Short mmCIF file of C-alpha atoms in Angstrom, two decimals:
data_model
loop_
_atom_site.label_atom_id
_atom_site.label_comp_id
_atom_site.label_asym_id
_atom_site.label_seq_id
_atom_site.Cartn_x
_atom_site.Cartn_y
_atom_site.Cartn_z
CA MET A 1 177.90 300.04 50.73
CA THR A 2 178.84 297.50 48.38
CA GLU A 3 176.67 298.50 46.16
CA LEU A 4 177.11 302.47 46.02
CA LEU A 5 180.75 301.74 45.33
CA ALA A 6 180.01 299.17 42.67
CA GLY A 7 178.07 302.07 41.05
CA LEU A 8 180.40 304.75 41.31
CA LEU A 9 183.02 302.57 39.82
CA VAL A 10 180.51 301.98 36.72
CA GLY A 11 179.99 305.35 36.83
CA PHE A 12 183.38 306.98 36.02
CA ALA A 13 184.14 304.05 33.90
CA GLY A 14 181.72 305.36 31.92
CA SER A 15 183.63 308.91 31.70
CA ALA A 16 184.84 309.12 28.43
CA HIS A 17 181.13 308.41 26.99
CA CYS A 18 180.19 311.31 29.86
CA PHE A 19 182.81 313.49 28.62
CA ALA A 20 182.14 313.53 24.95
CA MET A 21 178.48 313.58 25.56
CA CYS A 22 177.75 316.33 28.14
CA GLY A 23 180.67 318.04 27.99
CA PRO A 24 179.07 320.88 25.73
CA LEU A 25 176.22 320.87 27.70
CA SER A 26 178.47 321.50 30.81
CA ALA A 27 180.22 324.17 29.60
CA SER A 28 177.31 325.92 28.34
CA LEU A 29 175.03 325.45 31.93
CA SER A 30 178.35 326.68 34.20
CA LEU A 31 178.30 330.22 32.07
CA SER A 32 175.17 330.92 31.87
CA LEU A 33 174.55 330.12 35.36
CA LYS A 34 174.29 333.21 37.00
CA ARG A 35 175.85 331.78 40.38
CA GLN A 36 177.90 328.70 39.96
CA SER A 37 176.64 327.61 43.61
CA LEU A 38 173.66 325.99 41.69
CA LEU A 39 175.94 324.10 39.85
CA VAL A 40 175.90 321.90 42.70
CA TYR A 41 171.88 321.70 42.89
CA VAL A 42 172.05 320.75 38.99
CA ALA A 43 174.25 317.66 40.43
CA VAL A 44 171.64 316.51 43.37
CA GLY A 45 168.49 316.80 41.18
CA LYS A 46 170.43 314.73 38.26
CA ILE A 47 171.78 311.88 40.17
CA GLY A 48 168.64 312.50 42.76
CA LEU A 49 166.48 310.73 39.59
CA TYR A 50 168.91 308.23 38.82
CA ALA A 51 168.65 306.82 42.56
CA ILE A 52 164.67 307.49 41.92
CA LEU A 53 164.90 305.32 38.87
CA GLY A 54 167.08 302.45 39.52
CA GLY A 55 164.91 302.20 42.86
CA LEU A 56 162.12 301.51 40.64
CA VAL A 57 163.63 299.53 38.22
CA ALA A 58 164.87 297.41 40.89
CA TRP A 59 161.90 296.84 42.32
CA LEU A 60 160.15 295.47 38.60
CA GLY A 61 162.88 292.91 38.60
CA SER A 62 161.91 292.18 41.93
CA ARG A 63 158.32 291.42 40.91
CA LEU A 64 159.63 289.38 37.59
CA ALA A 65 159.03 285.98 37.99
CA PRO A 66 162.18 284.25 39.26
CA SER A 67 162.92 282.46 35.86
CA MET A 68 163.25 285.57 34.51
CA GLY A 69 166.61 286.34 36.74
CA ASN A 70 169.10 285.41 33.86
CA VAL A 71 167.07 287.02 31.13
CA LEU A 72 168.04 290.41 33.10
CA PHE A 73 171.37 289.18 33.80
CA TRP A 74 172.28 289.17 29.89
CA LEU A 75 169.61 292.15 29.48
CA ALA A 76 172.08 293.96 31.42
CA GLY A 77 175.19 292.29 30.09
CA LEU A 78 174.90 293.56 27.07
CA LEU A 79 174.04 296.91 27.07
CA LEU A 80 177.49 297.36 29.72
CA VAL A 81 179.55 294.86 26.52
CA VAL A 82 178.05 297.91 23.92
CA MET A 83 178.92 300.87 26.29
CA GLY A 84 182.25 299.20 26.26
CA LEU A 85 183.00 298.52 23.07
CA TYR A 86 181.79 302.02 22.67
CA GLY A 87 185.09 303.05 24.49
CA LEU A 88 187.01 300.79 22.89
CA GLY A 89 186.33 302.57 19.47
CA LEU A 90 183.15 300.66 18.38
CA ARG A 91 180.79 303.20 18.83
CA LYS A 92 177.82 302.08 16.43
CA PRO A 93 175.91 299.71 18.45
CA SER A 94 175.53 302.47 21.18
CA GLU A 95 174.84 305.10 18.66
CA SER A 96 172.01 302.83 17.13
CA LEU A 97 170.48 302.23 21.22
CA THR A 98 170.51 306.51 21.69
CA ARG A 99 168.79 306.50 17.85
CA LEU A 100 165.75 304.13 18.94
CA LEU A 101 165.03 306.35 22.17
CA ARG A 102 165.32 310.13 20.37
CA PRO A 103 162.20 310.96 20.11
CA LEU A 104 161.89 311.00 23.73
CA THR A 105 164.49 314.11 23.53
CA HIS A 106 162.26 317.26 22.33
CA PRO A 107 159.58 316.37 24.96
CA ILE A 108 162.38 316.72 27.68
CA GLN A 109 164.21 319.51 26.02
CA ARG A 110 160.59 321.98 25.88
CA LEU A 111 159.98 321.10 29.65
CA ALA A 112 163.58 321.65 30.65
CA GLY A 113 162.80 325.46 29.07
CA LEU A 114 160.50 325.68 31.33
CA VAL A 115 162.90 326.33 33.77
CA TRP A 116 164.96 327.66 32.11
CA PRO A 117 167.25 330.15 32.54
CA ILE A 118 168.51 328.85 35.95
CA ARG A 119 167.94 331.29 38.66
CA ASN A 120 166.92 329.87 41.80
CA THR A 121 167.35 326.49 43.86
CA PRO A 122 163.84 324.26 42.84
CA GLN A 123 164.87 325.46 38.77
CA ALA A 124 168.67 323.86 39.56
CA LEU A 125 167.03 320.73 40.69
CA ILE A 126 164.46 320.46 38.52
CA TRP A 127 166.65 321.14 35.54
CA GLY A 128 168.90 318.67 36.93
CA GLY A 129 166.45 316.07 37.25
CA LEU A 130 165.36 316.77 32.98
CA TRP A 131 169.08 316.66 32.09
CA GLY A 132 169.02 312.75 34.20
CA LEU A 133 165.78 311.73 31.43
CA LEU A 134 168.16 312.46 28.13
CA PRO A 135 168.51 309.53 26.31
CA CYS A 136 172.04 308.41 26.93
CA GLY A 137 173.22 304.54 26.15
CA LEU A 138 175.02 304.51 29.30
CA VAL A 139 172.61 305.49 31.39
CA TYR A 140 170.44 302.60 29.91
CA ALA A 141 173.63 300.36 30.49
CA ALA A 142 173.18 301.44 34.20
CA LEU A 143 169.28 300.91 34.84
CA GLY A 144 169.98 297.56 32.97
CA TRP A 145 172.45 296.85 35.39
CA ALA A 146 170.11 297.99 38.46
CA LEU A 147 167.76 295.79 37.07
CA THR A 148 169.44 293.18 38.49
CA ALA A 149 169.53 294.63 41.71
CA PRO A 150 168.31 291.83 44.96
CA SER A 151 166.44 295.21 46.50
CA THR A 152 164.73 298.28 45.64
CA TYR A 153 167.47 299.92 47.66
CA ASP A 154 170.28 298.00 46.18
CA GLY A 155 169.12 299.00 42.71
CA ALA A 156 169.05 302.84 43.90
CA MET A 157 172.19 302.78 45.74
CA ARG A 158 173.34 301.26 42.77
CA MET A 159 172.13 304.09 40.44
CA LEU A 160 173.15 306.89 43.36
CA GLY A 161 177.02 305.49 43.38
CA PHE A 162 176.69 305.36 39.10
CA GLY A 163 175.48 309.16 38.92
CA ALA A 164 178.06 310.49 41.36
CA GLY A 165 180.53 308.71 39.40
CA THR A 166 179.66 310.14 36.56
CA LEU A 167 179.89 314.23 38.30
CA PRO A 168 183.42 314.75 37.52
CA ALA A 169 183.00 314.01 33.80
CA ALA A 170 179.84 315.60 32.85
CA LEU A 171 180.02 318.46 35.09
CA GLY A 172 183.37 318.80 35.08
CA THR A 173 184.98 322.44 34.56
CA GLY A 174 187.72 324.15 34.87
CA TRP A 175 190.84 322.32 36.06
CA LEU A 176 189.06 319.18 36.17
CA GLY A 177 187.27 319.26 32.59
CA HIS A 178 190.32 320.30 31.10
CA HIS A 179 192.20 317.42 32.08
CA PHE A 180 189.09 315.27 31.72
CA GLY A 181 189.56 316.88 28.38
CA LEU A 182 192.59 315.98 27.79
CA TRP A 183 192.53 312.09 28.75
CA SER A 184 189.61 311.59 26.97
CA LYS A 185 191.50 312.71 24.00
CA SER A 186 193.96 310.79 23.91
CA GLY A 187 192.30 307.71 23.82
CA ARG A 188 193.44 306.28 27.56
CA LEU A 189 190.00 307.29 29.31
CA GLY A 190 187.97 305.42 26.64
CA ARG A 191 189.73 302.23 26.39
CA LEU A 192 189.76 301.75 30.59
CA SER A 193 186.35 303.25 30.84
CA GLY A 194 185.84 299.88 27.84
CA ALA A 195 187.56 297.44 29.54
CA ILE A 196 186.04 297.68 32.63
CA LEU A 197 182.85 298.26 31.28
CA LEU A 198 183.44 295.33 29.20
CA THR A 199 184.24 292.66 31.83
CA MET A 200 181.35 293.71 33.90
CA GLY A 201 179.11 292.96 30.74
CA VAL A 202 180.60 289.40 30.20
CA TRP A 203 179.82 288.70 34.34
CA SER A 204 176.32 290.35 33.95
CA ILE A 205 175.97 287.72 31.32
CA ALA A 206 178.09 285.18 32.82
CA MET A 207 175.90 284.94 35.82
CA GLY A 208 172.48 284.56 34.11
CA VAL A 209 174.36 281.65 31.92
CA LEU A 210 174.87 280.41 35.85
CA GLN A 211 171.41 280.97 36.84
CA LEU A 212 170.19 278.34 33.73
#
């Protein structure tokens, strides 16, 4: 439960980034669905994919030599710091990170096109999972953090919570999306998100130093 709640905090802390990156896509998706209930299955597909990836990277992390533990904490901390700086207005490091993996976008978009338009539950689940694979600096930061989890289960719970925490901003429509937009544009959401992520990043780096 602790890992799940921590993941929720990280996900919600990244709300400003999620709204900026996924808001237009979410609006287009919502308008194209014949049944709004399918949006729930898109969300399930998205956070389900995150949970699977979290468990996988945590498993890989546990297979590395114990001496690599501090390196993992540094990596996770660095990624969180990058996203924290994004929230505080310094966006170049995050944009550079996303740009490096942008070539992955086109194959994923082609696959997503195979299940578009979304007309049923299986298509919604698949499309949501593919959405979760799109290059995103915040997701990389969360996966770096999941890499340091003490077990596969904990890694999956961290990413499950993270995915759930991003949903209000990533999939927010109507009243919710409107208010997230106002808060984001005012700068308050971004600064709060940045401060939380930056603090978590510094803490992770400190944990890596303590393991030396």
